[in-house]
Coordinates of C-alpha atoms in Angstrom, one line a residue:
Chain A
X861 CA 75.6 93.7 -18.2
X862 CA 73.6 92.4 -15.7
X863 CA 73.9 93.8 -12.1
X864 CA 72.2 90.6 -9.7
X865 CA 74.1 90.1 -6.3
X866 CA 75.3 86.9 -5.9
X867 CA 74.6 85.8 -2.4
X868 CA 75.4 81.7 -2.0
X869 CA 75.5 82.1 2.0
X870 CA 71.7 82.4 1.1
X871 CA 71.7 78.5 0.1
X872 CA 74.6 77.5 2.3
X873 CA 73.7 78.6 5.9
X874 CA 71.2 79.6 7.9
X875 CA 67.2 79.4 7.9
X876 CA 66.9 78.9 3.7
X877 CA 69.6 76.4 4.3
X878 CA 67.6 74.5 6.9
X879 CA 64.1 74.6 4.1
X880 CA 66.7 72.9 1.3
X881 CA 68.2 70.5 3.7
X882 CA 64.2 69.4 4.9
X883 CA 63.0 69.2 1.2
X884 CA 66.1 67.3 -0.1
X885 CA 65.0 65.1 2.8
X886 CA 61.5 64.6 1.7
X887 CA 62.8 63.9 -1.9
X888 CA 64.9 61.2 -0.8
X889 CA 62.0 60.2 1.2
X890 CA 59.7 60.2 -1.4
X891 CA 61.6 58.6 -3.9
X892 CA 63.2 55.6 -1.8
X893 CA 59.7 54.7 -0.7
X894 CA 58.4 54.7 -4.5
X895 CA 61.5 53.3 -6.1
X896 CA 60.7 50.4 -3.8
X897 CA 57.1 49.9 -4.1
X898 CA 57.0 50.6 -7.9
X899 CA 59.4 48.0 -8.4
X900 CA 57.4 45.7 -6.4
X901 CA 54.2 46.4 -8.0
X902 CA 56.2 46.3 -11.8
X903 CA 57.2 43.0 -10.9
X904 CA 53.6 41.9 -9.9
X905 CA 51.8 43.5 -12.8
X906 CA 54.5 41.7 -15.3
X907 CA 53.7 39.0 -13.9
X908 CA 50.0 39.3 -14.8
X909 CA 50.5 40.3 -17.9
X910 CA 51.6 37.5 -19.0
X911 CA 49.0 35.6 -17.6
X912 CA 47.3 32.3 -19.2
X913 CA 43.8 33.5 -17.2
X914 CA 42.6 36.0 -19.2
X915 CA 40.6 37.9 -16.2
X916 CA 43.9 38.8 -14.9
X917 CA 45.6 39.4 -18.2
X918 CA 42.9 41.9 -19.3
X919 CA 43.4 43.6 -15.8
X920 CA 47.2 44.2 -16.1
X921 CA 46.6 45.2 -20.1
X922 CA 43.6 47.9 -18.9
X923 CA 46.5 49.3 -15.9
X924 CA 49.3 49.7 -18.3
X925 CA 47.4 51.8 -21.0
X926 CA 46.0 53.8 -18.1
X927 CA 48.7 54.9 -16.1
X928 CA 51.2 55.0 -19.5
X929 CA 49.0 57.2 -21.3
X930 CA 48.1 59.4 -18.9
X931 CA 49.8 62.5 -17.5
X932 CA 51.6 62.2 -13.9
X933 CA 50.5 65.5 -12.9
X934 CA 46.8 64.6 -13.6
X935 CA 47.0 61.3 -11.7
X936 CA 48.9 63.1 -9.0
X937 CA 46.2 65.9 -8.5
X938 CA 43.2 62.3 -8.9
X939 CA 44.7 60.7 -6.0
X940 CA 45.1 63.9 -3.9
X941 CA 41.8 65.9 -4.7
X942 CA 39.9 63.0 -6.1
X943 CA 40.2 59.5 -4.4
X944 CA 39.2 60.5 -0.9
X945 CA 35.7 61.8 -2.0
X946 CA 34.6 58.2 -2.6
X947 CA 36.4 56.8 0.5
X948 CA 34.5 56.4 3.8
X949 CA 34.4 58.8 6.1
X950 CA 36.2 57.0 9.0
X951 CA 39.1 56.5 6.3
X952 CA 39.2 60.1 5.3
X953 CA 39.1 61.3 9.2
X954 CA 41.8 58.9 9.3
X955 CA 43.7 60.3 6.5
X956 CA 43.4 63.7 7.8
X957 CA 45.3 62.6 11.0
X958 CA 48.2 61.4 8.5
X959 CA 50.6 63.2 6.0
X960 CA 47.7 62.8 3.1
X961 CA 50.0 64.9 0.5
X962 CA 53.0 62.7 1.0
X963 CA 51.2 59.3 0.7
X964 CA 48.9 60.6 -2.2
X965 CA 52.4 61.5 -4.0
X966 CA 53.7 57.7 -3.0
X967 CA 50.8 56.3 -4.2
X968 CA 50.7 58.2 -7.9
X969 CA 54.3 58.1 -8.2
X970 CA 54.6 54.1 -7.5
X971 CA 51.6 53.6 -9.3
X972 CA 52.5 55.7 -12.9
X973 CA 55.9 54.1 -12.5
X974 CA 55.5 50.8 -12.0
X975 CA 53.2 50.3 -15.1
X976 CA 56.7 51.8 -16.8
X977 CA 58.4 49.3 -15.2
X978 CA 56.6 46.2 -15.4
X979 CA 56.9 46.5 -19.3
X980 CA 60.4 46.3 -18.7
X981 CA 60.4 43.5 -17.0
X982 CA 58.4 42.1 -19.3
X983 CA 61.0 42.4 -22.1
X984 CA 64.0 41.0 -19.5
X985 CA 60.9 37.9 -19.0
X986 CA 60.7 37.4 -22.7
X987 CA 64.8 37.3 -23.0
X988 CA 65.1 34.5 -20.8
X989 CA 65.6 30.8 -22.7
X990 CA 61.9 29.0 -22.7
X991 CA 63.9 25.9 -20.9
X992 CA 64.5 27.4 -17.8
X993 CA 60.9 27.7 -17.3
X994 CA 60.6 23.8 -18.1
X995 CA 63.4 22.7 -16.0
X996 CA 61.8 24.6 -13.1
X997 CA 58.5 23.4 -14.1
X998 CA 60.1 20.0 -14.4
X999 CA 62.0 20.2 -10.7
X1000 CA 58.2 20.5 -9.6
X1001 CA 58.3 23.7 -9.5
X1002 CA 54.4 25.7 -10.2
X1003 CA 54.2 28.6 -12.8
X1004 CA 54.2 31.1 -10.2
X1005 CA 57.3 29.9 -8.3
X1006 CA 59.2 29.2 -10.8
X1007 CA 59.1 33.1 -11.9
X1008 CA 60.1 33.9 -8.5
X1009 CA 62.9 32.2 -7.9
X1010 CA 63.6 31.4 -11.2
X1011 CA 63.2 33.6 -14.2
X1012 CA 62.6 36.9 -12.4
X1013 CA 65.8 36.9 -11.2
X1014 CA 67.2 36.6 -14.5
X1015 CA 64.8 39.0 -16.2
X1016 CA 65.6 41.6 -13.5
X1017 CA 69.8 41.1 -14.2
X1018 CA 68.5 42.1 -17.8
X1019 CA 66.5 44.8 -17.1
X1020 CA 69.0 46.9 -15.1
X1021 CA 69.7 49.4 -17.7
X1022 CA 66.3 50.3 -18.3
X1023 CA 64.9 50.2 -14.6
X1024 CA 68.1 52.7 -13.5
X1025 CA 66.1 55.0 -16.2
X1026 CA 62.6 54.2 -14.5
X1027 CA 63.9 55.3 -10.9
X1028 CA 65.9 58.5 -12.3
X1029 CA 62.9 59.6 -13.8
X1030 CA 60.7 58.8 -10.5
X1031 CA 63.5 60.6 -8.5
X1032 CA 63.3 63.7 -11.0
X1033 CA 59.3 63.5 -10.9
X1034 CA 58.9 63.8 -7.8
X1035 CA 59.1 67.7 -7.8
X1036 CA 55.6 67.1 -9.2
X1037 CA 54.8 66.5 -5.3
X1038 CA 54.9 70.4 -5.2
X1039 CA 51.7 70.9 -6.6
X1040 CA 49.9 69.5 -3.8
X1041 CA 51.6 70.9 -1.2
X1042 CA 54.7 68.3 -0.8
X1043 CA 57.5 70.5 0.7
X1044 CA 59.6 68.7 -1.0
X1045 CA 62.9 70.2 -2.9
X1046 CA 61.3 72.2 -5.6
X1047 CA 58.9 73.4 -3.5
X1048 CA 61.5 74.5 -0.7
X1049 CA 63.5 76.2 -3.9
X1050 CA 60.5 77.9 -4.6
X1051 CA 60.2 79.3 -1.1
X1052 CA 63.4 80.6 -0.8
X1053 CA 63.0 82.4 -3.9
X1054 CA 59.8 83.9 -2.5
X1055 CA 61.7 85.1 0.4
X1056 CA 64.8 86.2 -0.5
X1057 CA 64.7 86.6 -4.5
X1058 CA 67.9 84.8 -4.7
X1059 CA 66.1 82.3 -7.1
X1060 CA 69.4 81.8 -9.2
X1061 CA 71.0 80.7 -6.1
X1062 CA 67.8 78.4 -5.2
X1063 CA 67.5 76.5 -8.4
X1064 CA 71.1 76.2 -8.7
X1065 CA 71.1 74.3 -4.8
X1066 CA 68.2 72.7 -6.3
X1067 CA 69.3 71.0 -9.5
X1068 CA 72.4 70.3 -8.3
X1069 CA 70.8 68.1 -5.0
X1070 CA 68.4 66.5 -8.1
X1071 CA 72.3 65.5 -10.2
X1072 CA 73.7 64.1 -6.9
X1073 CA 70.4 62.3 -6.1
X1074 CA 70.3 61.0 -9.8
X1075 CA 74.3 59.7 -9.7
X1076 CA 73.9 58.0 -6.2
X1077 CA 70.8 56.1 -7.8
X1078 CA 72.5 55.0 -10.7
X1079 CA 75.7 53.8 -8.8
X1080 CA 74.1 52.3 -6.3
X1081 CA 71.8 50.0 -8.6
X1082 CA 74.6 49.4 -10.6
X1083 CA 76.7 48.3 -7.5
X1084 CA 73.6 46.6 -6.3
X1085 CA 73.9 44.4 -9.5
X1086 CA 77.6 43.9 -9.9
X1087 CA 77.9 42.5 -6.2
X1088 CA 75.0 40.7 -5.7
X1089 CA 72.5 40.2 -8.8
X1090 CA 75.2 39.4 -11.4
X1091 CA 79.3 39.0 -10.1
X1092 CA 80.5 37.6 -13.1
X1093 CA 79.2 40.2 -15.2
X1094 CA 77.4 37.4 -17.8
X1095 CA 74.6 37.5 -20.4
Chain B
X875 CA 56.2 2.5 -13.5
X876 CA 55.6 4.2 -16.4
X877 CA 52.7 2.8 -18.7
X878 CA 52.0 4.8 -22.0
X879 CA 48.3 3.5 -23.5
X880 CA 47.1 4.1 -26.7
X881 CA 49.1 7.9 -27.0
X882 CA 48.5 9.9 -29.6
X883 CA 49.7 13.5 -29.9
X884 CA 49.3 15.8 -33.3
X885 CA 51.4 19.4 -33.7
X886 CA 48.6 20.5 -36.1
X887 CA 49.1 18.4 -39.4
X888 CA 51.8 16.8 -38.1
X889 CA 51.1 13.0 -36.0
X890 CA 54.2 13.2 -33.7
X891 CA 53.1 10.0 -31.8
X892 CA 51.3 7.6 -32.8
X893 CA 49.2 5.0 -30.9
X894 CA 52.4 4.3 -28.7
X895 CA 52.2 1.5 -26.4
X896 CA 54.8 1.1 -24.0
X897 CA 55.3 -0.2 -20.5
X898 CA 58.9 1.1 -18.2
X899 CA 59.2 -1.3 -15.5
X900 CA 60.8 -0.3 -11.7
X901 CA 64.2 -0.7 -12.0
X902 CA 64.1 -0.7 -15.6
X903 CA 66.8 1.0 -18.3
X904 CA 65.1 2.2 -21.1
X905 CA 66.8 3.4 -24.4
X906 CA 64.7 5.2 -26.8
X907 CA 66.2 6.0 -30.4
X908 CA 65.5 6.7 -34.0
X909 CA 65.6 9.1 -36.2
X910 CA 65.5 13.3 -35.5
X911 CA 61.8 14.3 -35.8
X912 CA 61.0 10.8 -34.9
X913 CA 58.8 11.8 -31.9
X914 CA 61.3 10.3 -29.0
X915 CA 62.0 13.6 -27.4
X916 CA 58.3 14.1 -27.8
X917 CA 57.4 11.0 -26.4
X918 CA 60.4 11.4 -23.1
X919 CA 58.9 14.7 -22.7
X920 CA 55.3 13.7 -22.7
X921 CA 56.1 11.6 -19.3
X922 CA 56.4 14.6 -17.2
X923 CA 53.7 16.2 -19.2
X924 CA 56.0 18.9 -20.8
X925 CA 53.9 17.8 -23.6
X926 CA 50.7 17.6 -23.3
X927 CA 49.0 14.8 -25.2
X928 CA 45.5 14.8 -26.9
X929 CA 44.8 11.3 -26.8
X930 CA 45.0 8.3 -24.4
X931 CA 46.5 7.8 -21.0
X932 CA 50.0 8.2 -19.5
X933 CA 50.3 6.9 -16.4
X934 CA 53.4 7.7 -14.0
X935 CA 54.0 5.8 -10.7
X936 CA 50.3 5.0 -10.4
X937 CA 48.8 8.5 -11.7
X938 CA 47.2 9.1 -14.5
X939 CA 48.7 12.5 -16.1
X940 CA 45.5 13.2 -17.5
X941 CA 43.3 12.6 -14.1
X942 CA 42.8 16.6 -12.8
X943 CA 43.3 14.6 -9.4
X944 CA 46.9 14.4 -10.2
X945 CA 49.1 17.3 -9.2
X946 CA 51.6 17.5 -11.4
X947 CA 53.9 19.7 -9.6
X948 CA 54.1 16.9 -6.8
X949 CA 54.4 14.3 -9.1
X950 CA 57.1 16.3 -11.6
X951 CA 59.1 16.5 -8.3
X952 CA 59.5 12.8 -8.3
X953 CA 60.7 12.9 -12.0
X954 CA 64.2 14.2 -12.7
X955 CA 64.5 15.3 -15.8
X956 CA 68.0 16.3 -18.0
X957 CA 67.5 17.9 -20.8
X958 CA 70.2 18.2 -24.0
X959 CA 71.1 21.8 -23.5
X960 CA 71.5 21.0 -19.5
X961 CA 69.5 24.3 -19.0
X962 CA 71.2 24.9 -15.7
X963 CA 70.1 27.8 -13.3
X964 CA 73.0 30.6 -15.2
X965 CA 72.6 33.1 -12.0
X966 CA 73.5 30.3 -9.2
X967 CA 76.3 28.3 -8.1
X968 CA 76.5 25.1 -9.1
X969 CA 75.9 24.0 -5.3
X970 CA 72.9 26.6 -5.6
X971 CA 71.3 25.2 -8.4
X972 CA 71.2 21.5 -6.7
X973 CA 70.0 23.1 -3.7
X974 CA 67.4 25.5 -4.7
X975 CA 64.1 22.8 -5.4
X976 CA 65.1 20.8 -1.8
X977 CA 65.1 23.4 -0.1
X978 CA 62.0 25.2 -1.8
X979 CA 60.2 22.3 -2.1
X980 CA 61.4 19.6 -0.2
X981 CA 61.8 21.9 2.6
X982 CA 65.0 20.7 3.3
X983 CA 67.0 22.8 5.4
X984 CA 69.6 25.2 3.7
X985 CA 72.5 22.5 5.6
X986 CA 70.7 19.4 5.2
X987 CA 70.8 20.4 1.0
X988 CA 74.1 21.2 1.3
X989 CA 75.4 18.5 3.0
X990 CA 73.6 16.3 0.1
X991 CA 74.4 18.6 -2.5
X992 CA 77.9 18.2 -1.5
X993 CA 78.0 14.8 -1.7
X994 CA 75.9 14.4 -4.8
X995 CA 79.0 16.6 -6.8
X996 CA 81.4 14.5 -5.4
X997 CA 79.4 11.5 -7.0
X998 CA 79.7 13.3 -10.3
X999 CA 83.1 13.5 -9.9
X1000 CA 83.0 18.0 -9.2
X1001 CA 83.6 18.4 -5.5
X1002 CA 85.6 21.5 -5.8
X1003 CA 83.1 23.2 -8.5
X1004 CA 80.5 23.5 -5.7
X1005 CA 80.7 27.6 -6.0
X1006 CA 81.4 27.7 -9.6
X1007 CA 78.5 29.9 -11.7
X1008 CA 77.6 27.8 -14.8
X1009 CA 79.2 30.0 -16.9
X1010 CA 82.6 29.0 -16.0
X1011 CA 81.9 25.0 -16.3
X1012 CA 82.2 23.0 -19.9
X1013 CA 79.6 21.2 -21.2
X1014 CA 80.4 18.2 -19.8
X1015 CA 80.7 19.6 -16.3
X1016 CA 77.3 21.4 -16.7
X1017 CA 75.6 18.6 -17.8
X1018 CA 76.9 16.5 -14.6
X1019 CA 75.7 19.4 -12.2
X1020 CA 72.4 19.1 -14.0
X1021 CA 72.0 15.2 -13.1
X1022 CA 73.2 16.2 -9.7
X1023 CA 70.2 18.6 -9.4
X1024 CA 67.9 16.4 -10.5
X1025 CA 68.8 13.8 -8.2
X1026 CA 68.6 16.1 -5.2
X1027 CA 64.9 15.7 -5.2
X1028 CA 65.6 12.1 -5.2
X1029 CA 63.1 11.3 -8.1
X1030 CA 61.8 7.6 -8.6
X1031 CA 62.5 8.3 -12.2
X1032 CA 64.8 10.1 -14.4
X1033 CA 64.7 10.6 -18.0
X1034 CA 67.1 11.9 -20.1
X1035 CA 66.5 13.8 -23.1
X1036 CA 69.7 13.5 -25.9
X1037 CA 71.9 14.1 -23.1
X1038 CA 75.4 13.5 -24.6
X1039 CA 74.2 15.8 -27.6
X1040 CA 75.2 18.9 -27.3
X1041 CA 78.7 18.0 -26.0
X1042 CA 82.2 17.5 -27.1
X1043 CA 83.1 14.0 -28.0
X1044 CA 85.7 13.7 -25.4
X1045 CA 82.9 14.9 -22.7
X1046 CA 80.7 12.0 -23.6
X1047 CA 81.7 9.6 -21.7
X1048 CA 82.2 11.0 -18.2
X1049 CA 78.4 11.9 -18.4
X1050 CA 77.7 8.4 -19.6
X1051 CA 79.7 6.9 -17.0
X1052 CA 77.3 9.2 -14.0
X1053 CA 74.4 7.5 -16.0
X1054 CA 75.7 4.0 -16.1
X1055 CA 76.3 4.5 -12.3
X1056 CA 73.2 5.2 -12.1
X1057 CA 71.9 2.5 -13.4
X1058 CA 73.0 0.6 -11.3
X1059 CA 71.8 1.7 -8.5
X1060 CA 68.4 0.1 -9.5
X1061 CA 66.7 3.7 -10.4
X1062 CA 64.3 3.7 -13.2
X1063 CA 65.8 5.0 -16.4
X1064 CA 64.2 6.0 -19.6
X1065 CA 66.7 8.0 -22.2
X1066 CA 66.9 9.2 -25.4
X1067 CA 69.8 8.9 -27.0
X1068 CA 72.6 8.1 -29.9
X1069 CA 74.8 6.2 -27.7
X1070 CA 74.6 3.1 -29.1
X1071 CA 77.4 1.6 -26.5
X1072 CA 75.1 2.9 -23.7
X1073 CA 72.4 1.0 -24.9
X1074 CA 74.3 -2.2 -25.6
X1075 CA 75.9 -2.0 -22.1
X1076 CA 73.6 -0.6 -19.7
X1077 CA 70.0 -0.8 -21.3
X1078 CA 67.4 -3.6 -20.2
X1079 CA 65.3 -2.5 -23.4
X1080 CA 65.4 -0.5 -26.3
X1081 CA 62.7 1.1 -28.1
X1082 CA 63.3 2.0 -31.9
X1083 CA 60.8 4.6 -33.1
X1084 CA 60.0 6.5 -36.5
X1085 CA 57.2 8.9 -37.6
X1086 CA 55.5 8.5 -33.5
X1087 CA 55.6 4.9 -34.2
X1088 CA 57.3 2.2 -31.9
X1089 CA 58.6 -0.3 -34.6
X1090 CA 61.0 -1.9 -32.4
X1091 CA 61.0 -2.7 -29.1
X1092 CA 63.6 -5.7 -27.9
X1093 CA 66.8 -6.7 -25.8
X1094 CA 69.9 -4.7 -26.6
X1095 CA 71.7 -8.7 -28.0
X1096 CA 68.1 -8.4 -30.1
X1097 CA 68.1 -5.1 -31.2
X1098 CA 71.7 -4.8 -32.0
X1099 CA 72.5 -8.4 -33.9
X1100 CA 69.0 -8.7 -35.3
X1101 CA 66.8 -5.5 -35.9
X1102 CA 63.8 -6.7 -37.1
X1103 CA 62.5 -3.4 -39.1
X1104 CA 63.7 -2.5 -42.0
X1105 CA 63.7 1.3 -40.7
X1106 CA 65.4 -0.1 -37.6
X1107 CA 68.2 -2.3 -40.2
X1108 CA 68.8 1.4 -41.9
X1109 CA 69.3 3.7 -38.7
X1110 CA 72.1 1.2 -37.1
X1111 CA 73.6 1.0 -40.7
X1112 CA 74.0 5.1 -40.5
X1113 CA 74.9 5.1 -37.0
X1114 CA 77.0 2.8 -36.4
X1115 CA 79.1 2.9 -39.6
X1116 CA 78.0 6.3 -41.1
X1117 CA 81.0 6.3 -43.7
X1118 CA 80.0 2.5 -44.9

């Protein structure tokens, strides 16, 4: 039998209660912000990828096997301790005056992610009829704005199952920030646990913030796409 | 209007048109028909350059499709196209999918393109579908917002492209009448199509074509009492009696 003192006030009230409270805010923080921009940049590098000028199209190929094949945790650490050694000076004085942990996490998150993504959308691109990018074309319509406001759309309605699975895995990735000193969730667990020893109690707070987090993503892009991207519930 | 010179275009082996020579006046109505896989869709499609071609010149209210001068997006705008399978917009309203190229590139404002996209259903006959999703219209209804759209941009030209063909025989003819309307109206026309009574009635030409070849090319009165080509004799035996 095990004799550990359960002690929830630990996690509920007080001082450790204030640490999960900031780093479930920094979570959210971090993963609106590179929800947002990975979906953006998916979108973009889909787009190249299926280029016609083969410049670009070799580009978007070369990004996606990078960031796909390579560990999060590595790029997160090449962003953070790497990428400012070959930056100007003025930028990394710069940087210094700025929350450089945070953005380096933004950065590898929405980067890492949005090469996921952007495959994705690909496949939704690839779903749509050929004819509704020759009736755009035909309406006068150029290559390029004819995705926008014309297939894209579309491709995304298709895509939502898998791109709920991108951002829950971005939300839950984001405890990665840790490592360089993020003080986000996880690392706010962790420093309760260092304080007080209640580390059951921690985690516990923790994981269950990462479940809420994870349901409120889900439901929201799923109400995102019943009320606005797709009311009628077709193809 | 629209001046085909010496056109050829090859899929690989195959010659899909073949030294075609054909001149669509303003104002004129032309029907094109012959056989499946006789090149006519090709040839319709090839005017807007949905096709390209590999040989000769096409030349579309003064531009030459082949002159890198030409932008074809400007010049597409002033083309309406209909295609078989009406290929309407399937995540906008139907007053949405007549709206969306004004506004975008017309530069229409959004009430402006309403106010005309309003009116242009009504002239289809679907007023009170303006803010049904494609989905929920028949064929025939889909296929009348699709000439709707394409007359929003109001194009010099429209072609049509089978566009009674992928509906149900008692949907024919209220898309045939919007066309014969049309027609009317002076616009240029050039369609492909198995509606012979369309072409008797409302066509100033029709073009008969087999293997990318023009064999025909005459009156409807012509065409219809004395086809001159055998191939031609043949086709408006099968169509127009296809039990004998």
């Amino acid at each position: 039998m095990f004799n550990y003192q359960f002690d929830w006030a630990v996690v509920t009230s007080g001082q450790y209660a204030q640490w999960l409270l900031a780093g479930m805010k920094v979570t959210i923080e971090l993963s609106v912000v590179a929800i947002v921009g990975s979906f953006i940049l998916g979108l973009i590098i889909a787009v190249m990828r299926m280029s016609n000028v083969k410049p670009i199209l070799w580009f978007a190929h070369a990004y996606l096997e990078f960031f796909r094949n390579t560990p999060l945790l590595v790029q997160i650490f090449f962003w953070y301790f790497g990428s400012y050694k070959i930056l100007p000076k003025v930028v990394n004085d710069w940087l210094n005056t700025t929350n450089f942990e945070f953005s380096a996490a933004v950065i590898a998150l929405t980067i890492y992610t949005s090469a996921f993504i952007a495959e994705d959308i690909r496949s939704g691109v690839r779903a749509i009829p050929k004819e509704q990018m020759e009736v755009a074309q035909s309406s006068g319509f150029s290559y390029l704005r004819s995705m926008y406001y014309i297939i894209l759309p579309q491709a995304v309605r298709l895509t939502i199952p898998p791109l709920i699975n991108q951002f829950l895995n971005l939300a839950k990735n984001s405890s990665l920030a840790m490592t360089i000193g993020v003080a986000e969730l996880t690392y706010q667990a962790r420093q309760v646990e260092s304080y007080t020893f209640k580390g059951f109690e921690a985690f516990t707070a923790a994981t269950l913030v990462y479940l809420i987090l994870s349901i409120v993503i889900t439901w929201m892009v799923t109400l995102y796409n019943k009320q606005v991207l797709n009311p009628l519930g077709v193809r | 209007m629209i001046k085909f010179q010496g056109v050829h275009k090859w899929f690989k082996d195959l010659h899909v048109l073949n030294d075609v020579n054909l001149h669509v006046k303003q104002g004129d109505v032309l029907v094109v028909c012959g056989p499946s896989g006789s090149g006519k869709s090709t040839l319709i499609r090839a005017v807007n350059k949905l096709e390209p071609i590999q040989k000769g010149r096409i030349i579309v209210d003064g531009k030459d499709l082949s002159d890198a001068k030409t932008d074809i997006n400007q010049l597409r705008a002033e083309i309406g196209f209909v295609f078989q399978q009406f290929n309407l917009y399937p995540h906008l309203t139907a007053l949405k999918n007549i709206t969306l190229a004004p506004i975008k590139i017309r530069k229409l404002s959004r009430q402006e393109a309403e106010g005309q996209a309003t009116t242009l259903l009504e002239r289809v006959g679907l007023a009170d579908k303006r803010d049904a999703y494609p989905a929920q219209l028949s064929g025939g209804q889909q296929q009348r917002v699709a000439i709707a759209r394409s007359l929003a941009m109001k194009p010099k030209i429209m072609l049509f492209d089978e566009p009674t063909s992928a509906l149900d025989p008692e949907m024919i003819g209220e898309v045939l009448q919007v066309m014969q309307g049309l027609a009317h109206t002076g616009m240029t026309l050039m369609v492909v199509t198995h509606e012979m009574g369309f072409a008797r009635e409302v066509a100033d030409r029709v073009v008969f074509m087999d293997y990318g070849v023009i064999l025909e090319e005459a009156t409807p009165e012509e065409f219809f009492r004395n086809p001159r080509h055998e191939r031609a004799q043949l086709f408006l035996k099968e169509i127009l009696s296809p039990m004998h």
